[in-house]
XYZ file of C-alpha atoms in Angstrom:
766
model
C 7.872 -40.011 -14.447
C 4.860 -38.038 -13.279
C 5.228 -34.678 -11.639
C 2.612 -35.207 -8.967
C 1.054 -31.817 -9.806
C -2.338 -31.455 -11.443
C -2.143 -29.222 -14.453
C -4.535 -26.492 -13.346
C -4.525 -22.762 -13.949
C -1.645 -22.659 -16.441
C -3.507 -22.579 -19.753
C -2.252 -19.078 -20.602
C 1.374 -20.030 -19.875
C 0.979 -23.170 -22.000
C -0.082 -21.105 -24.994
C 2.793 -18.676 -24.440
C 5.351 -21.486 -24.340
C 4.022 -23.065 -27.539
C 4.121 -19.693 -29.283
C 7.675 -19.063 -28.092
C 8.837 -22.489 -29.320
C 7.493 -21.627 -32.759
C 9.719 -18.544 -32.944
C 12.684 -19.322 -30.650
C 15.080 -22.254 -30.531
C 15.647 -21.970 -26.751
C 12.757 -21.440 -24.306
C 13.447 -21.318 -20.565
C 10.633 -21.692 -18.014
C 11.970 -19.836 -14.995
C 10.407 -19.480 -11.550
C 10.863 -20.019 -7.812
C 10.966 -23.412 -6.092
C 7.656 -25.277 -6.083
C 5.918 -23.026 -8.604
C 5.018 -25.825 -11.035
C 7.502 -25.485 -13.886
C 7.821 -29.266 -14.231
C 4.037 -29.686 -14.317
C 3.850 -27.270 -17.224
C 6.612 -29.110 -19.060
C 4.938 -32.462 -18.435
C 1.682 -31.129 -19.864
C 3.523 -30.011 -22.980
C 4.828 -33.566 -23.335
C 1.413 -35.161 -22.802
C -0.769 -33.008 -24.973
C -1.014 -31.612 -28.467
C 1.214 -32.174 -31.473
C 4.281 -31.190 -29.483
C 4.055 -34.311 -27.364
C 5.150 -36.577 -30.230
C 8.214 -34.456 -30.906
C 9.441 -33.815 -27.349
C 11.996 -35.834 -25.391
C 12.240 -34.972 -21.684
C 15.184 -35.659 -19.414
C 15.193 -34.865 -15.690
C 18.432 -33.299 -14.531
C 20.147 -34.189 -11.289
C 22.948 -32.612 -9.293
C 24.841 -35.928 -9.602
C 24.855 -35.814 -13.393
C 28.129 -35.796 -15.257
C 28.319 -34.888 -18.956
C 28.338 -38.588 -19.832
C 25.438 -39.601 -17.553
C 23.296 -36.690 -18.757
C 24.107 -37.610 -22.371
C 23.045 -41.200 -21.772
C 19.798 -40.029 -20.132
C 19.138 -37.758 -23.110
C 19.616 -40.601 -25.630
C 17.274 -42.811 -23.589
C 14.609 -40.081 -23.635
C 14.980 -39.600 -27.397
C 14.928 -43.354 -27.987
C 18.245 -43.380 -29.825
C 21.042 -45.876 -29.298
C 24.686 -45.352 -29.949
C 28.110 -45.607 -28.427
C 30.079 -42.508 -27.522
C 33.778 -43.275 -27.065
C 35.744 -41.881 -24.167
C 37.233 -38.455 -24.829
C 37.288 -34.948 -23.476
C 34.026 -33.593 -21.999
C 33.486 -31.277 -24.972
C 34.034 -34.165 -27.422
C 31.615 -36.432 -25.537
C 28.903 -33.711 -25.302
C 29.209 -33.015 -29.058
C 28.917 -36.716 -29.836
C 25.837 -37.190 -27.624
C 24.256 -34.103 -29.227
C 24.758 -35.438 -32.747
C 23.099 -38.727 -31.808
C 20.214 -37.011 -29.966
C 19.156 -34.759 -32.855
C 19.010 -37.623 -35.392
C 15.733 -38.924 -33.990
C 12.297 -37.645 -34.864
C 11.993 -35.953 -31.461
C 13.521 -32.611 -32.238
C 12.307 -30.760 -29.086
C 14.755 -31.611 -26.318
C 13.493 -30.770 -22.816
C 15.797 -30.486 -19.805
C 13.752 -30.490 -16.587
C 15.277 -29.026 -13.380
C 18.190 -27.732 -15.452
C 19.562 -25.632 -12.574
C 20.500 -28.871 -10.753
C 23.483 -29.122 -13.130
C 23.209 -25.867 -15.055
C 26.756 -25.600 -16.495
C 26.422 -29.062 -18.083
C 22.938 -28.306 -19.443
C 24.173 -25.049 -21.002
C 26.882 -26.975 -22.899
C 24.394 -29.647 -24.043
C 21.858 -27.072 -25.281
C 24.546 -25.257 -27.263
C 25.796 -28.522 -28.771
C 22.308 -29.774 -29.700
C 21.325 -26.516 -31.389
C 24.624 -26.500 -33.256
C 24.196 -30.102 -34.397
C 20.853 -29.515 -36.175
C 19.074 -26.416 -37.410
C 15.724 -28.172 -36.846
C 16.261 -28.827 -33.147
C 14.593 -26.878 -30.336
C 15.425 -26.888 -26.606
C 13.158 -26.140 -23.667
C 14.360 -26.073 -20.065
C 12.832 -25.590 -16.643
C 15.120 -23.836 -14.237
C 15.314 -21.402 -11.363
C 17.721 -19.303 -13.401
C 18.213 -18.641 -17.075
C 20.858 -20.232 -19.291
C 22.306 -16.908 -20.512
C 22.580 -18.212 -24.066
C 22.056 -16.038 -27.122
C 18.517 -16.331 -28.450
C 17.102 -17.626 -25.148
C 13.425 -16.742 -24.660
C 12.310 -16.503 -21.013
C 8.853 -17.403 -19.729
C 8.553 -16.455 -16.053
C 6.257 -18.775 -14.091
C 4.702 -17.048 -11.077
C 2.685 -18.581 -8.203
C -0.952 -19.328 -8.978
C -3.512 -16.552 -8.626
C -5.041 -16.199 -5.164
C -8.569 -15.424 -4.030
C -9.613 -12.927 -1.401
C -11.071 -14.606 1.666
C -14.744 -15.186 0.926
C -17.658 -17.481 1.781
C -18.804 -17.699 -1.844
C -17.555 -20.900 -3.559
C -18.334 -19.556 -7.047
C -16.234 -16.453 -6.390
C -13.343 -18.347 -4.790
C -13.033 -20.980 -7.499
C -12.218 -18.321 -10.079
C -8.688 -18.266 -8.595
C -6.253 -20.790 -10.072
C -4.779 -21.691 -6.659
C -8.231 -22.668 -5.376
C -8.911 -24.650 -8.562
C -5.752 -26.705 -8.009
C -6.503 -27.338 -4.345
C -10.067 -28.440 -5.104
C -8.928 -30.743 -7.921
C -6.295 -32.436 -5.764
C -8.574 -32.658 -2.695
C -11.232 -34.388 -4.823
C -8.617 -36.762 -6.226
C -7.634 -37.728 -2.662
C -11.220 -37.954 -1.397
C -14.085 -38.056 -3.879
C -16.482 -36.718 -1.239
C -14.741 -33.331 -1.039
C -16.807 -30.333 -2.121
C -16.208 -26.592 -1.925
C -19.061 -25.232 0.225
C -20.013 -22.045 2.015
C -18.848 -23.702 5.224
C -15.271 -24.392 4.064
C -14.628 -21.780 1.341
C -13.207 -19.140 3.672
C -10.749 -21.652 5.143
C -9.769 -22.853 1.653
C -9.003 -19.325 0.431
C -7.053 -18.636 3.629
C -5.053 -21.835 3.094
C -3.956 -21.076 -0.468
C -2.954 -17.577 0.646
C -0.883 -19.015 3.511
C 0.748 -21.336 0.956
C 1.417 -18.322 -1.323
C -0.151 -20.012 -4.356
C 2.764 -22.462 -4.706
C 1.471 -25.623 -6.430
C 3.904 -27.942 -4.642
C 2.716 -26.708 -1.241
C -0.953 -26.813 -2.290
C -0.641 -30.394 -3.542
C 1.076 -31.523 -0.358
C -1.772 -30.123 1.781
C -4.745 -30.974 -0.461
C -4.476 -34.717 0.106
C -4.936 -34.223 3.853
C -8.358 -32.521 3.762
C -10.307 -35.688 4.473
C -8.319 -36.519 7.600
C -7.531 -33.112 9.097
C -10.025 -30.535 7.814
C -9.564 -27.097 6.288
C -9.394 -25.002 9.467
C -6.679 -27.140 11.044
C -4.691 -27.118 7.802
C -4.815 -23.303 7.782
C -3.390 -23.229 11.308
C -0.622 -25.641 10.321
C 0.223 -23.670 7.180
C 0.395 -20.369 9.067
C 2.711 -21.958 11.634
C 4.671 -23.673 8.846
C 3.933 -27.094 10.381
C 4.119 -30.024 7.982
C 5.604 -27.925 5.202
C 5.702 -29.541 2.939
C 6.483 -33.226 2.593
C 4.771 -34.650 -0.489
C 3.364 -38.161 -0.669
C 4.356 -38.503 -4.319
C 7.079 -41.152 -4.050
C 8.081 -40.910 -7.716
C 9.073 -37.232 -7.514
C 12.669 -36.069 -7.538
C 13.977 -35.645 -3.987
C 14.436 -31.889 -4.373
C 10.781 -31.572 -5.458
C 9.172 -33.559 -2.658
C 8.963 -30.601 -0.301
C 9.248 -26.844 -0.389
C 12.076 -27.066 2.111
C 13.933 -29.505 -0.132
C 13.345 -27.308 -3.170
C 14.627 -24.192 -1.399
C 17.564 -26.127 0.058
C 18.606 -27.137 -3.452
C 18.606 -23.498 -4.552
C 20.574 -22.524 -1.463
C 23.178 -25.208 -2.157
C 23.734 -23.797 -5.659
C 24.357 -20.239 -4.435
C 27.859 -18.767 -4.179
C 28.835 -18.001 -0.599
C 28.498 -14.215 -1.000
C 24.928 -14.544 -2.285
C 24.051 -16.939 0.543
C 25.194 -14.305 3.019
C 23.224 -11.592 1.219
C 20.047 -13.683 1.081
C 20.339 -14.648 4.738
C 20.891 -11.024 5.760
C 17.939 -9.750 3.729
C 15.733 -12.390 5.373
C 15.474 -10.161 8.467
C 13.150 -7.908 6.403
C 9.577 -9.176 6.341
C 7.550 -8.192 3.335
C 8.570 -5.896 0.501
C 11.655 -3.682 0.579
C 13.485 -1.292 -1.702
C 17.147 -0.666 -2.400
C 17.387 1.648 0.633
C 16.087 -1.133 2.866
C 18.590 -3.595 1.422
C 21.465 -1.142 1.977
C 20.438 -0.692 5.598
C 20.053 -4.430 6.264
C 23.432 -5.111 4.667
C 24.960 -2.193 6.603
C 26.414 -0.687 3.427
C 27.698 2.828 3.046
C 25.696 5.299 0.978
C 28.113 5.537 -1.925
C 27.750 4.660 -5.620
C 29.980 1.589 -5.386
C 28.034 0.129 -2.472
C 24.715 0.785 -4.198
C 26.030 -0.894 -7.333
C 27.224 -3.971 -5.391
C 23.911 -4.373 -3.592
C 22.013 -3.803 -6.830
C 24.045 -6.519 -8.537
C 23.410 -8.944 -5.657
C 19.656 -8.258 -5.819
C 19.737 -8.805 -9.582
C 21.575 -12.112 -9.138
C 19.017 -13.327 -6.578
C 16.153 -12.320 -8.872
C 17.766 -14.258 -11.725
C 17.875 -17.329 -9.442
C 14.167 -16.865 -8.585
C 14.918 -16.276 -4.893
C 13.755 -12.644 -4.956
C 10.812 -11.221 -6.851
C 10.049 -7.747 -8.124
C 6.672 -6.984 -6.549
C 6.413 -3.306 -7.542
C 7.441 -2.351 -11.056
C 7.025 1.413 -10.692
C 9.836 3.524 -9.306
C 11.253 2.891 -6.839
C 11.366 -0.878 -7.298
C 10.203 -3.089 -4.436
C 11.386 -6.658 -3.871
C 10.203 -9.570 -1.736
C 11.009 -13.185 -0.973
C 8.475 -15.956 -0.910
C 7.826 -16.774 2.721
C 9.300 -20.258 2.331
C 12.537 -18.807 0.936
C 12.767 -16.126 3.621
C 12.195 -18.555 6.470
C 14.771 -21.014 5.148
C 17.319 -18.208 4.743
C 16.462 -16.837 8.206
C 17.107 -20.272 9.736
C 20.543 -20.271 8.128
C 21.179 -16.771 9.535
C 20.137 -17.907 13.009
C 22.438 -20.926 12.725
C 25.332 -18.620 11.873
C 24.822 -16.651 15.091
C 24.731 -13.360 13.131
C 21.015 -12.583 13.402
C 21.216 -10.222 16.392
C 24.218 -8.417 14.940
C 22.493 -7.978 11.573
C 19.269 -6.655 13.093
C 21.101 -4.175 15.330
C 23.176 -2.917 12.408
C 20.044 -2.536 10.249
C 18.193 -0.615 12.957
C 21.086 1.759 13.545
C 21.607 2.282 9.821
C 17.938 3.165 9.308
C 17.888 5.442 12.342
C 20.946 7.318 11.057
C 19.492 7.947 7.593
C 18.375 11.549 6.905
C 14.609 11.422 7.105
C 12.330 13.277 4.685
C 10.010 15.572 6.592
C 8.323 17.608 3.884
C 6.375 17.126 0.697
C 8.562 17.510 -2.332
C 11.643 16.218 -0.487
C 13.503 14.087 -3.078
C 14.268 11.526 -0.370
C 10.571 10.583 -0.412
C 11.209 8.811 -3.720
C 13.140 5.997 -2.016
C 11.411 6.154 1.367
C 10.090 2.719 2.313
C 7.692 2.976 5.278
C 7.038 -0.775 5.530
C 10.729 -1.540 6.004
C 11.117 1.372 8.418
C 8.254 -0.017 10.481
C 9.957 -3.410 10.671
C 13.146 -1.681 11.799
C 11.110 0.254 14.378
C 9.598 -2.973 15.766
C 13.079 -4.518 15.973
C 14.446 -1.435 17.752
C 11.667 -1.585 20.334
C 12.211 -5.319 20.864
C 15.957 -4.769 21.354
C 15.428 -1.817 23.710
C 17.105 0.646 21.310
C 14.791 3.505 22.315
C 16.810 6.329 20.766
C 16.843 4.547 17.407
C 13.148 3.673 17.779
C 12.337 7.362 18.335
C 14.183 8.428 15.185
C 12.515 5.665 13.172
C 9.086 6.660 14.500
C 9.661 10.259 13.418
C 10.746 9.047 9.982
C 7.523 7.042 9.780
C 5.632 10.264 10.382
C 6.474 11.108 6.776
C 4.097 8.351 5.701
C 1.543 8.310 8.510
C 0.931 12.067 8.684
C 0.505 12.164 4.907
C -1.781 9.180 4.588
C -2.766 7.693 7.937
C -3.920 5.575 9.611
C -3.459 8.129 12.346
C -4.509 5.794 15.147
C -1.726 3.392 14.249
C 0.841 6.195 14.319
C -0.423 7.300 17.742
C 0.184 3.733 18.981
C 3.775 3.721 17.696
C 4.576 7.092 19.237
C 2.922 6.232 22.544
C 5.113 3.149 22.859
C 8.286 5.196 22.384
C 7.223 8.087 24.610
C 6.401 5.655 27.431
C 10.020 4.405 27.338
C 11.608 7.754 26.521
C 12.955 8.921 29.871
C 16.479 8.753 28.443
C 15.680 10.613 25.223
C 17.095 14.044 24.450
C 14.523 16.832 25.062
C 14.387 17.825 21.392
C 13.715 14.236 20.299
C 10.980 13.899 22.913
C 9.506 17.231 21.790
C 9.308 16.020 18.186
C 7.587 12.812 19.305
C 4.963 14.799 21.234
C 4.495 17.177 18.300
C 3.916 14.304 15.879
C 1.527 12.550 18.259
C -0.432 15.757 18.676
C -0.648 16.131 14.893
C -1.800 12.518 14.524
C -4.522 13.117 17.138
C -5.613 16.327 15.413
C -5.645 14.882 11.882
C -7.437 11.784 13.110
C -10.284 13.800 14.598
C -9.099 13.473 18.224
C -8.777 17.225 18.673
C -9.029 17.382 22.447
C -6.455 14.589 22.845
C -3.886 16.727 21.041
C -3.788 19.524 23.664
C -1.446 17.816 26.122
C 1.031 16.726 23.435
C 1.282 20.192 21.915
C 1.707 21.685 25.381
C 4.532 19.235 26.158
C 6.298 19.890 22.856
C 6.001 23.661 23.358
C 8.240 23.468 26.456
C 11.015 21.293 24.980
C 13.618 21.396 22.283
C 14.610 23.885 19.613
C 12.843 27.117 18.797
C 11.400 25.676 15.590
C 9.724 22.769 17.383
C 8.453 24.953 20.230
C 6.981 27.494 17.803
C 5.234 24.806 15.734
C 3.834 23.132 18.845
C 2.522 26.442 20.204
C 0.920 27.213 16.832
C -0.726 23.790 16.613
C -2.020 24.198 20.148
C -3.563 27.500 19.046
C -5.184 25.728 16.101
C -6.574 22.915 18.264
C -8.120 25.174 20.910
C -9.338 27.586 18.226
C -11.204 24.787 16.457
C -12.840 24.093 19.821
C -14.137 27.689 19.843
C -11.642 29.065 22.390
C -10.618 31.957 20.162
C -8.949 34.275 22.689
C -6.788 31.449 24.014
C -5.855 30.542 20.446
C -4.745 34.113 19.737
C -2.419 34.039 22.751
C -0.787 30.846 21.484
C -0.247 32.329 18.031
C 1.348 35.442 19.543
C 3.705 33.251 21.603
C 4.616 31.206 18.532
C 5.468 34.359 16.558
C 7.554 35.658 19.442
C 9.629 32.466 19.484
C 10.643 32.825 15.811
C 10.927 36.628 15.804
C 14.200 37.719 14.241
C 14.965 34.241 12.888
C 14.955 33.342 9.198
C 12.362 30.555 9.402
C 9.849 31.360 6.640
C 8.425 27.842 6.660
C 7.609 28.008 10.372
C 6.216 31.529 10.027
C 4.009 30.369 7.183
C 2.608 27.498 9.237
C 1.788 29.863 12.109
C -0.057 32.202 9.729
C -1.876 29.222 8.187
C -3.026 27.861 11.566
C -4.147 31.320 12.642
C -6.095 31.746 9.405
C -7.980 28.522 10.114
C -9.049 29.819 13.493
C -9.858 33.348 12.242
C -12.039 31.781 9.569
C -13.940 29.799 12.213
C -14.278 32.992 14.244
C -15.618 34.801 11.210
C -13.158 37.701 11.242
C -11.655 39.438 8.233
C -8.172 38.649 9.560
C -8.396 35.184 7.987
C -7.781 36.400 4.459
C -4.793 38.545 5.472
C -3.276 35.615 7.400
C -3.615 33.314 4.392
C -1.982 35.867 2.101
C 0.886 36.237 4.602
C 1.247 32.440 4.823
C 1.388 32.093 1.048
C 4.130 34.739 0.879
C 6.182 32.806 3.462
C 5.878 29.542 1.545
C 6.823 31.250 -1.695
C 10.002 32.422 0.078
C 10.761 28.967 1.449
C 9.937 27.224 -1.842
C 7.484 24.842 -0.114
C 5.104 23.949 -2.948
C 2.891 21.696 -0.851
C 2.274 24.238 1.901
C 1.693 26.965 -0.654
C -0.892 24.764 -2.377
C -2.558 23.996 0.949
C -2.859 27.711 1.737
C -4.392 28.266 -1.673
C -6.850 25.457 -0.917
C -7.824 27.321 2.248
C -8.191 30.493 0.190
C -10.451 28.588 -2.206
C -12.507 27.360 0.742
C -12.764 30.920 2.072
C -13.781 32.230 -1.347
C -16.457 29.530 -1.405
C -17.657 30.604 2.057
C -17.827 34.213 0.803
C -19.838 33.172 -2.255
C -17.064 34.033 -4.744
C -17.643 30.778 -6.529
C -15.857 31.329 -9.850
C -12.618 32.381 -8.162
C -12.928 29.480 -5.705
C -13.443 27.071 -8.561
C -10.371 28.218 -10.499
C -8.177 28.058 -7.407
C -9.436 24.567 -6.426
C -8.594 23.275 -9.922
C -5.088 24.733 -9.653
C -4.319 23.150 -6.288
C -5.381 19.727 -7.592
C -2.425 19.890 -9.986
C -0.073 20.998 -7.194
C -1.090 18.194 -4.818
C -0.687 15.619 -7.583
C 2.809 16.956 -8.252
C 3.987 16.737 -4.621
C 2.126 13.503 -3.834
C -0.109 14.871 -1.058
C -3.129 12.636 -1.530
C -4.897 13.585 1.683
C -4.999 17.242 0.635
C -5.898 16.183 -2.899
C -9.068 14.665 -1.496
C -9.905 18.016 0.103
C -9.208 19.856 -3.147
C -11.747 17.662 -4.922
C -14.189 18.224 -2.063
C -13.942 22.026 -2.264
C -14.477 21.722 -6.010
C -17.609 19.677 -5.311
C -18.970 22.272 -2.894
C -18.464 25.012 -5.477
C -20.202 23.028 -8.223
C -23.070 22.191 -5.869
C -23.613 25.865 -5.069
C -23.566 26.632 -8.782
C -26.306 24.050 -9.302
C -24.050 21.796 -11.381
C -25.021 18.694 -9.423
C -23.634 16.102 -11.830
C -20.169 17.692 -11.763
C -20.395 18.054 -7.979
C -21.146 14.345 -7.652
C -18.119 13.603 -9.841
C -15.862 15.736 -7.636
C -17.108 14.034 -4.464
C -16.595 10.602 -6.051
C -12.950 11.467 -6.805
C -12.522 12.752 -3.247
C -13.905 9.490 -1.851
C -11.612 7.451 -4.086
C -8.559 9.289 -2.765
C -9.562 9.267 0.919
C -10.325 5.534 0.860
C -7.020 4.820 -0.834
C -5.018 6.712 1.786
C -7.080 5.440 4.716
C -8.220 8.914 5.839
C -11.447 7.795 7.521
C -12.293 11.212 8.977
C -12.163 12.978 5.610
C -14.051 10.081 4.041
C -16.818 10.658 6.576
C -16.945 14.384 5.849
C -17.101 13.806 2.075
C -19.891 11.268 2.543
C -21.671 13.940 4.585
C -21.383 16.409 1.699
C -22.747 13.734 -0.640
C -25.683 13.234 1.736
C -26.368 16.979 1.542
C -26.248 16.818 -2.264
C -28.791 13.989 -2.303
C -31.040 15.947 0.064
C -30.846 19.027 -2.134
C -31.787 16.873 -5.139
C -34.847 15.560 -3.289
C -33.430 12.019 -2.848
C -34.308 11.667 0.829
C -33.708 7.920 1.022
C -30.229 8.259 -0.519
C -29.493 11.192 1.806
C -30.269 9.048 4.851
C -28.143 6.150 3.551
C -25.164 8.345 2.711
C -25.538 10.174 5.992
C -25.495 6.895 7.907
C -22.263 5.893 6.148
C -20.771 9.295 7.006
C -21.695 9.028 10.684
C -20.209 5.529 10.863
C -16.919 6.728 9.346
C -16.739 9.748 11.670
C -17.393 7.506 14.670
C -14.575 5.156 13.613
C -12.270 8.177 13.245
C -13.302 9.460 16.671
C -14.522 12.719 15.126
C -18.081 12.855 16.471
C -17.731 16.593 17.075
C -17.641 17.043 13.262
C -20.943 15.251 12.690
C -23.456 18.035 13.412
C -24.322 18.849 9.775
C -24.562 15.153 8.890
C -27.037 14.500 11.716
C -29.074 17.510 10.552
C -29.119 16.307 6.926
C -30.192 12.834 8.055
C -32.902 14.437 10.197
C -34.234 16.313 7.163
C -34.185 13.075 5.183
C -36.151 11.229 7.861
C -38.691 14.063 7.960
C -39.182 13.817 4.185
C -39.741 10.078 4.547
C -42.352 10.637 7.287
C -40.230 9.409 10.218
C -40.733 12.391 12.526
C -39.471 10.705 15.711
C -36.213 9.711 14.010
C -35.914 13.252 12.644
C -36.248 14.676 16.171
C -33.562 12.298 17.484
C -31.234 13.310 14.661
C -31.560 16.997 15.459
C -30.926 16.375 19.160
C -27.665 14.672 18.137
C -26.911 17.475 15.642
C -27.227 20.213 18.261
C -25.129 18.259 20.786
C -22.391 17.757 18.209
C -22.508 21.427 17.164
C -22.128 22.480 20.793
C -19.135 20.135 21.208
C -17.608 21.358 17.949
C -17.774 25.031 18.914
C -18.128 26.292 15.318
C -20.784 28.979 15.158
C -21.543 28.520 11.447
C -22.377 24.855 11.908
C -24.679 25.566 14.852
C -26.478 28.203 12.765
C -26.800 25.844 9.792
C -28.279 23.150 12.065
C -30.868 25.587 13.437
C -31.830 26.693 9.928
C -32.295 23.089 8.762
C -34.416 22.474 11.870
C -36.736 25.280 10.719
C -37.372 23.293 7.537
C -38.542 20.304 9.598
C -40.256 21.795 12.626
C -41.366 25.183 11.289
C -39.775 28.608 11.434
C -40.886 30.983 14.210
C -41.673 34.469 12.863
C -38.566 36.632 12.511
C -36.283 33.891 13.848
C -34.237 33.472 10.654
C -32.601 36.906 10.930
C -31.828 36.384 14.616
C -30.124 33.060 13.908
C -28.151 34.425 10.940
C -26.814 37.233 13.112
C -24.877 34.653 15.155
C -22.380 33.788 12.403
C -21.042 34.773 8.983
C -22.837 33.274 5.978
C -20.576 30.351 5.056
C -21.186 27.600 2.474
C -22.905 25.358 5.051
C -25.207 28.228 6.072
C -26.028 28.915 2.414
C -26.783 25.200 1.942
C -29.250 25.376 4.829
C -30.830 28.524 3.398
C -31.230 26.868 -0.012
C -32.974 23.931 1.621
C -35.068 26.116 3.886
C -36.584 27.968 0.997
C -35.943 29.965 -2.180
C -33.793 33.033 -1.692
C -32.689 35.711 -4.059
C -29.238 34.882 -5.440
C -27.106 37.488 -7.191
C -26.716 36.767 -10.874
C -23.612 34.687 -11.455
C -21.155 35.360 -14.232
C -21.425 32.706 -16.962
C -19.951 29.403 -15.783
C -16.874 28.496 -17.857
C -16.288 24.859 -18.800
C -14.698 23.023 -15.862
C -11.233 21.651 -16.233
C -11.233 17.894 -16.552
C -10.810 16.415 -13.107
C -8.025 13.903 -12.826
C -8.761 10.765 -10.816
C -5.455 9.617 -9.390
C-alpha cells in the first residue's frame, strides 16, 4: 500500500534511522499526526539493501493479537497455522513463525493504533531470534528496554519571499512543488506565486499530510485562494489518496485518532490547554488548569505535559530554561472544539484569567519570578480579560506585562494595551489606575514620545500610594527637564522627595536622585555627579543590582562628557557584566554605546565600530527602535570622522528613519547635522543646507543646550566660521562628548596627553 506522500526533505532522517537500526534492535519513529512517519518507513522499504529484508504491516485499531499476527505473517511471506490458545501463547507462536523468514526487519506502521498489542509482538519477535530487528512508526514510544527514538518533526519552512531559488531550499516547499507538479505538469514555482507558496506551507505548519492534500488543488484553485482556505482551516484536510488508512486521510482524522487513544484525564488537560494560543510555560499551564501553586500541583501538571509530549500532542519549542511548549495548530483547534462542545470553554478562560491576574507579578530586574514569567501567555490572558469585560483582571495583567514591555518594547504596543484598559477603568481602584498611568507615561518616555508622557505622570502623581505618587512626580520632573524646563523639573523633584521623606523607601529615593541627575546633567550643573552618587548609595542599600548598574552607566556617560575617558571606559565595561547578569538588554545596548563613544574619542575607531555593532545587535533584538536610531546616528558620526562621507549619509538616513518610526524626532538634531556635513563633503550644498535647517529645528524642540551648540559648531565646518564665534557658541553649554565631536570635526585642537590606553576587555555579544 502506498502512503500517498512524496518522499521529500527527509534524507537526513533516513540516514539516522539506518544508522540506528545497525546498532539498536528496536527503532521507533515518533512524531505528531500527519508528519510523514509512514512515508519515511515506506522509503526504507523501497530503497537500499534494507528493502529486501523488511516486512511492513499496517496496524489498525480493530486488530486483535491473532489478526495482527496473521497480517505480520502475510507481510513476511511465511505460512503456518497457529492453534487457538491464550493471547500470550498465540503471540509467541506468530513471532516464531515470523522470524524464520529471510526478512528479519519487522516494521509495524501506525503502531499507536493498537499499541499494547504491538508492544507484546515486538518483545516476542526480539525474543524469538537474536538476528531480528523491529522498527515502528507511532505517536508515542513503546517504552521497551533498548528502544531507540527518532523524533520526526514537521518539514522545514521558508520565510515569505518572492525568490523561488531561496524558497525551494525549504523542505516543505520542495514537497509542495513536487506534489503540485505531479498533479499538474504545468506547475512551476515563479516570482508571481512564490510568496503565496511559502505562506501556504507556513499556514499548514510544514505537515506533509496537509501539504499533499492541498498541493493537488493548485491547478484548479490557485495559490492565493489556497492560502486563504488554509488560514481559515477550510478544506483541512481531506486527501484524495483512496488507498490510505482512514486515520491518515485527513489531519482531522489523524488528530481524532490520537484523541480517541487518550485517557479521559489527558483529554481534559489537552482541551483546557487549547485556550492558550502559541507557546506557554509551566506557569501558563498551571493558570489555565486553575491549579494551586504547590509542589504536588506542579508535579501533576508536569506529568500531564510530559504524557502529552510523549504522545506527540505537545512539543517542546524552547529548550532553554524555562521550557516552553506548544501544540500544532491542528491539534489545538481539534482540542478547542472538544472544549467548546463540553460547554466548559467560558469557565476555563475565566478561571485562567483570574489565576494569572492573582499571580504575584515581577516588577524589577533580578526578581526570581522573571525566570518563569511568560509574557506571550499573559498577553493572551489579557486579551481574554478584555473580551470578557474583566477590567480589574485586565489591569493587573497589563501591569504584569509591563515587566516585559518596559524592559524590551515595543513601547507603542504597550501604550495600546494600557490605553484600552484606562478607557474602561472607571471602576478601578485609584492605586491601580495610578499604576496604569505611570506605566503608560514610562512607555511614552522610553519610546521617544516625551511630551505625551506629561499627562500620564501628572495623573499618577495625584492617585494611589506614596510610592507611586513619588515615582510619578519624579518621572514628570525627568520628562519636563529633558524638554529644557529645568526650574519646573526641580520643583517636581522636591515634591517627590517630600512625599517619601521619613519613609524607608531607598529604591524610590534612588530613582528620584537618578532622574534628577539626568536633568542636572542636561542643565550642565555640578549637582549631577552628587545626585548620581546619592542614587548609587540608595540602590546599594536596597540591593537593586540593575538600578545600581544603570546609575553607574550614567556616571560613565558623565565621565565621558567630562573627558575622563579611561575611567569612563572601565566603568562601561563593568556595567556590561551587570546588565548581562540581570537580563536588562535595553540598558546593555546603551552600555555598549557608551563604550563606543569612549573608544571613538580615544581614536580607537575599529574598537568603537565593534562596540556600536554590538549595541545595534542588542537594540534590534529587543525591538528598541529609538535606541537603534541613536546608535546608528553615532555610527554615522564615526563614518564622518573617518572621512567616509557617503557611508555617513547612508547611516544617518537609517538613523533618521528609525527615530521617525519611534516618534523621537526631537532626538535627531545631531544626526541631521552629521548628514548635512556628509552632503557638503559630497558637493550637495543645497541638501546640506536643508539638513542643517532640520538639525536646528530638532535641537530647538529637544531643548538640550549641548546639542544645539554641537549643531552650530558643525555648521561652521560647512558654511564657514565667523571670527570669534566659536568661543561665543561654546559659552552656551558645557563641553560634552557631542560638543567635543563637533570640535574634532571643525578642526584640530590641542588635546591633553592621555594616559596609555590599556587593552580593552573583550566585549561580549549576547
